Amino acid sequence: MALLMLMKSQGCVRSCVTITSRNLSSAPAPLAPPKLNSKLALFLYQRFHDVEQMVSWSSWLKRWTLRRKNVYYGYTQMHYGDNVAAAYYILCMKGRFRFAGQSDWFQTNYRGKFSWDFMNFRDVPIEEVDMSGTLINYSGLDNLESQQGLRSLSLRGCPEVDDWFLSHLHIFQDSLEELDLSHCSQITVGGLASLHRLRKLRRLGLSSLPRLQSPGLVRILLEEVLPHCHISGVEYSQGLDETGTDTGLQTETEINQLTEDHTYTQGPHRQTLTR
Amino acid sequence: MVIVFNKTMMTAWRLVARACSAINRRSSVPSHVYCTSVALSGSRSFSTGTAVRKDFFKGADVESYVKDFREKARAINPGSDWHPLHLTPGLPPERTDILIVGGGVVGWSIAYWLKKKERIRDGVRVLVVEKDPTYSQASTVLSAGGIRQQFSMPENIHLSMASADFMRNINEHLSVLNEDPVDLQFNHSGYLFLASENGAEIMEENYRIQRSAGAKVTLLSPTQLKEKFPWMNTEEVVLASYGLENEGWFDPWTLLNAFRRKAMSMGVFQCFGEVTGFKYRTHSMMTEDGDLVDLTRIRYVNVRMPNSLEYQPVECAIVVNAAGANAGEVAKLAGIGSGPQDTIGAIPVPVEPRKRFIYVLHCPDGPGLDAPFVIDYSGVYFRREGLGGNYITGMSPEEEEEPATTDLEVDHEFFQEKIWPHLANRVPAFEKLKVTSAWAGYYDYNTFDQNGILGLHPLVNNMYFATGFSGHGLQQSPAAGRALAELILDGGFRTLDLSALGFQRILSNRPALERNIV
Ligand SMILES: Cc1cc2nc3c(=O)[nH]c(=O)nc-3n(C[C@H](O)[C@H](O)[C@H](O)COP(=O)(O)OP(=O)(O)OC[C@H]3O[C@@H](n4cnc5c(N)ncnc54)[C@H](O)[C@@H]3O)c2cc1C
């Protein structure tokens, strides 16, 4: 019986593998072969329901913590106003900020404590925010939505900042001038394509984005749609040698694969419209 | 092929057969194994006496017999994964609780949500029956992959918003331990609808509905439009609406595979075979008006295995029809629409395949990274594909010019005559372009009102429908699957009230039409 089950599950795994391998061209680089202890964990996970339950609890707990940290500060907002709520959120996340017209930054000390002086600035909007290395995510951004004068936002090395987050940044489309996205491990071109809505953007940092393919080409394309913006952290040549000309080809072959025998190719001659 | 059984092989056969029947005495064996072993124990009649059995047990190494046999079998049938325990691989189980016809994105989404909502482990047995393992004709993989909130019916807007929400958190839902996370390759470029003089008023109205439903959409005047998208010719455009969030396009294959991978890891059975018929019972009932109607209940679903005439009846309690463009045909198999004329029994499920073409263009000077999914008021749409100056485009033909749906041939005249003039008019850069490839796919077209049909059929009281999405089924699949699972397991819609998409509208002839939507 166990043997049968095992064979069956092997069958499942195999079919899953073939399913995913169809998509290899679009998937990120393959993972390294699993280590012994992760193999053991997987074995236990598949064997025992308790282990499975524990794993699902722990991932639930992780998500819950993240959600709780990025919860909407509605209560603070109602009692103390938008600016205080935004400031409080930033400090709770261990970020830094600067009110408009001031030179001092508010930040937490090394033990995560902060002074409550920002409560005195109820009517002053926030101008610069530095959330580097924090767990800010899509829903946390709602806490900053009221800051329509925000000019600079740094998201350096934020693990939860993804393409959906970038598409949500349009809320600052009339104010944001500086944006730093360096070292954000989840960002791809699908999210960067939405940045053209930030028409005031003057400076954009894009260094070390592991999931961004052919960054050089993306820089050229971004400069095309954001002509006044200086993009740093990416060289034009980056990724061009292997992928620059490749991107077009790759998508084409992908499409050809997809359409299989419905593919039709017109001759290489250029057509012009005759009307 | 003639297989000569020699002594060792015979022994091994019997060993396997006996092992099988021993296993079968325990109750919890998957039933497809059961079928196999019946076939195997039939081979007992080949038995030539007791001698074999004796020397078999005389200290013979059982393991080595089996190994020998396996090797011989492999030698006879090289290159196949033929295995004595799986004589007919992939045969469906004999009974299941819920059988889903059609393993497209809608079918797998329903399977996932059913498993997600079950209260106890293996509380419901779910089987997905798909006739084509390569998905060569399924709409899912042949679609343009777009998602938008710019609809006029609140139900559609909510469905798409809920689906976008699902996709944002897709790895909370669909990641599987020790497998790569799901990467939908979502492109957040938004949709841009253009309106001419005639459509502007409707667009404004739609905009208000969309805003009140919570969608992030803005209206643009022609001047703003030109400023934002300088590559566009805004002549005759009076108004445009542009989605800021949750709109764009993604890879349909990835979504389908992610649903499938997750659902199977949660214990959904999959089987490749075609649903060719139903066995059902019919009772005649009198309606309040004194009409006689036939109420049907499906007992068995006949599943025919690929490339064979063999079929297996699967006993099930509930059937879900998610056969996409074929849903109308599948409904006919259950006798829907064959009742006496002028009664509700004569109303068929109004879903049929309609062929739509997509052309892949190459135009190095075309619009760049800011190009949204543009939908012109002429009906022509296009979007960027990758970063190398490629685009895909298409259009729905006029009702009277619908192409035949016998095959998936592409009509290239259609591009030259109908699409290109509009395209080049809207984006002058497209006057010079090259069509690099093209494909065709079937819309699961609802001829009644071009909107999804979600719910139980009033006359077949255990067949649920999730079909007829007519060109927006891919984007609605996550939320539609959840809605249907709620309908089945909770007995009613819980998160989104989609009763407007039920069968009632068809029977009472009140179409739920989208306004001004391509
Ligand atoms: C050209 C084109 C562009 C599109 N663009 C978009 C878009 O941009 N956005 C969007 O949201 N939607 C789009 N769509 C629509 C979308 O693809 C469909 O609405 C959606 O894929 C429907 O999914 P499904 O699972 O119901 O159907 P399918 O994917 O067709 O799946 C049905 C499955 O059922 C199987 N089946 C059928 N009959 C039987 C049977 N008797 N027994 C067993 N199995 C059976 C079929 O083999 C098939 O695999 C587009 C469609 C086309 C054709």
Short mmCIF file of C-alpha atoms and ligand atoms in Angstrom, two decimals, chain B residues 101-106 129-131 135 138-140 142-146 273-275 322-324 326 330 356 358 441-444 469 471-475, ligand 1:
data_model
loop_
_atom_site.label_atom_id
_atom_site.label_comp_id
_atom_site.label_asym_id
_atom_site.label_seq_id
_atom_site.Cartn_x
_atom_site.Cartn_y
_atom_site.Cartn_z
CA VAL B 101 -15.38 18.77 -16.60
CA GLY B 102 -12.56 20.77 -18.18
CA GLY B 103 -9.10 21.38 -16.78
CA GLY B 104 -8.69 24.96 -17.99
CA VAL B 105 -7.93 27.77 -15.61
CA VAL B 106 -11.55 27.95 -14.46
CA VAL B 129 -11.32 15.56 -16.19
CA GLU B 130 -9.42 17.15 -19.05
CA LYS B 131 -9.49 15.75 -22.56
CA TYR B 135 -3.98 22.13 -23.93
CA ALA B 138 -7.87 25.51 -24.54
CA SER B 139 -8.72 29.21 -24.48
CA THR B 140 -6.64 29.71 -21.37
CA LEU B 142 -4.33 31.03 -26.25
CA SER B 143 -5.60 34.19 -24.61
CA ALA B 144 -4.06 37.64 -24.47
CA GLY B 145 -3.64 37.42 -20.70
CA GLY B 146 -5.14 40.79 -19.82
CA GLY B 273 -10.10 11.70 -20.78
CA GLU B 274 -13.11 13.11 -22.48
CA VAL B 275 -16.55 13.37 -20.96
CA ALA B 322 -16.10 24.24 -16.79
CA ALA B 323 -15.51 23.02 -20.32
CA GLY B 324 -14.90 26.52 -21.67
CA ASN B 326 -17.37 23.35 -25.22
CA VAL B 330 -21.31 19.16 -22.60
CA ARG B 356 -10.58 34.99 -32.42
CA ILE B 358 -4.18 37.30 -32.30
CA GLY B 441 -8.22 30.60 -30.04
CA TYR B 442 -11.81 29.99 -29.10
CA TYR B 443 -13.73 32.45 -26.98
CA ASP B 444 -16.13 30.67 -24.64
CA PHE B 469 -16.97 34.33 -19.87
CA GLY B 471 -13.08 36.98 -23.44
CA HIS B 472 -12.63 37.80 -19.77
CA GLY B 473 -12.60 34.36 -18.18
CA LEU B 474 -8.92 34.21 -17.49
CA GLN B 475 -8.86 37.30 -15.30
C1 LIG C 1 -7.81 35.13 -28.41
C2 LIG C 1 -8.31 35.17 -27.01
C3 LIG C 1 -7.93 36.24 -26.18
C4 LIG C 1 -8.38 36.29 -24.87
N1 LIG C 1 -7.96 37.31 -24.07
C5 LIG C 1 -8.31 37.33 -22.78
C6 LIG C 1 -7.83 38.35 -21.92
O1 LIG C 1 -7.08 39.21 -22.33
N2 LIG C 1 -8.22 38.35 -20.63
C7 LIG C 1 -9.05 37.39 -20.14
O2 LIG C 1 -9.37 37.43 -18.97
N3 LIG C 1 -9.53 36.42 -20.93
C8 LIG C 1 -9.18 36.36 -22.25
N4 LIG C 1 -9.67 35.38 -23.05
C9 LIG C 1 -10.70 34.49 -22.54
C10 LIG C 1 -10.16 33.40 -21.67
O3 LIG C 1 -9.10 32.76 -22.31
C11 LIG C 1 -11.25 32.37 -21.39
O4 LIG C 1 -12.42 32.99 -20.97
C12 LIG C 1 -10.81 31.43 -20.29
O5 LIG C 1 -9.56 30.89 -20.58
C13 LIG C 1 -11.80 30.32 -20.10
O6 LIG C 1 -11.21 29.32 -19.31
P1 LIG C 1 -11.84 27.90 -19.22
O7 LIG C 1 -11.04 27.17 -18.24
O8 LIG C 1 -13.29 28.05 -18.98
O9 LIG C 1 -11.72 27.31 -20.69
P2 LIG C 1 -10.56 26.50 -21.39
O10 LIG C 1 -9.24 27.06 -21.07
O11 LIG C 1 -10.93 26.41 -22.82
O12 LIG C 1 -10.64 25.12 -20.71
C14 LIG C 1 -11.66 24.20 -20.98
C15 LIG C 1 -11.04 22.85 -21.02
O13 LIG C 1 -12.06 21.88 -21.06
C16 LIG C 1 -11.64 20.81 -21.85
N5 LIG C 1 -12.82 20.11 -22.32
C17 LIG C 1 -13.76 20.56 -23.16
N6 LIG C 1 -14.70 19.64 -23.36
C18 LIG C 1 -14.36 18.56 -22.62
C19 LIG C 1 -14.94 17.28 -22.40
N7 LIG C 1 -16.07 16.90 -23.00
N8 LIG C 1 -14.31 16.43 -21.58
C20 LIG C 1 -13.16 16.79 -20.97
N9 LIG C 1 -12.58 17.99 -21.11
C21 LIG C 1 -13.17 18.86 -21.94
C22 LIG C 1 -10.86 21.46 -22.95
O14 LIG C 1 -9.91 20.58 -23.51
C23 LIG C 1 -10.19 22.63 -22.24
O15 LIG C 1 -8.89 22.33 -21.84
C24 LIG C 1 -9.24 35.29 -24.37
C25 LIG C 1 -9.61 34.24 -25.20
C26 LIG C 1 -9.15 34.16 -26.50
C27 LIG C 1 -9.57 33.02 -27.35
#
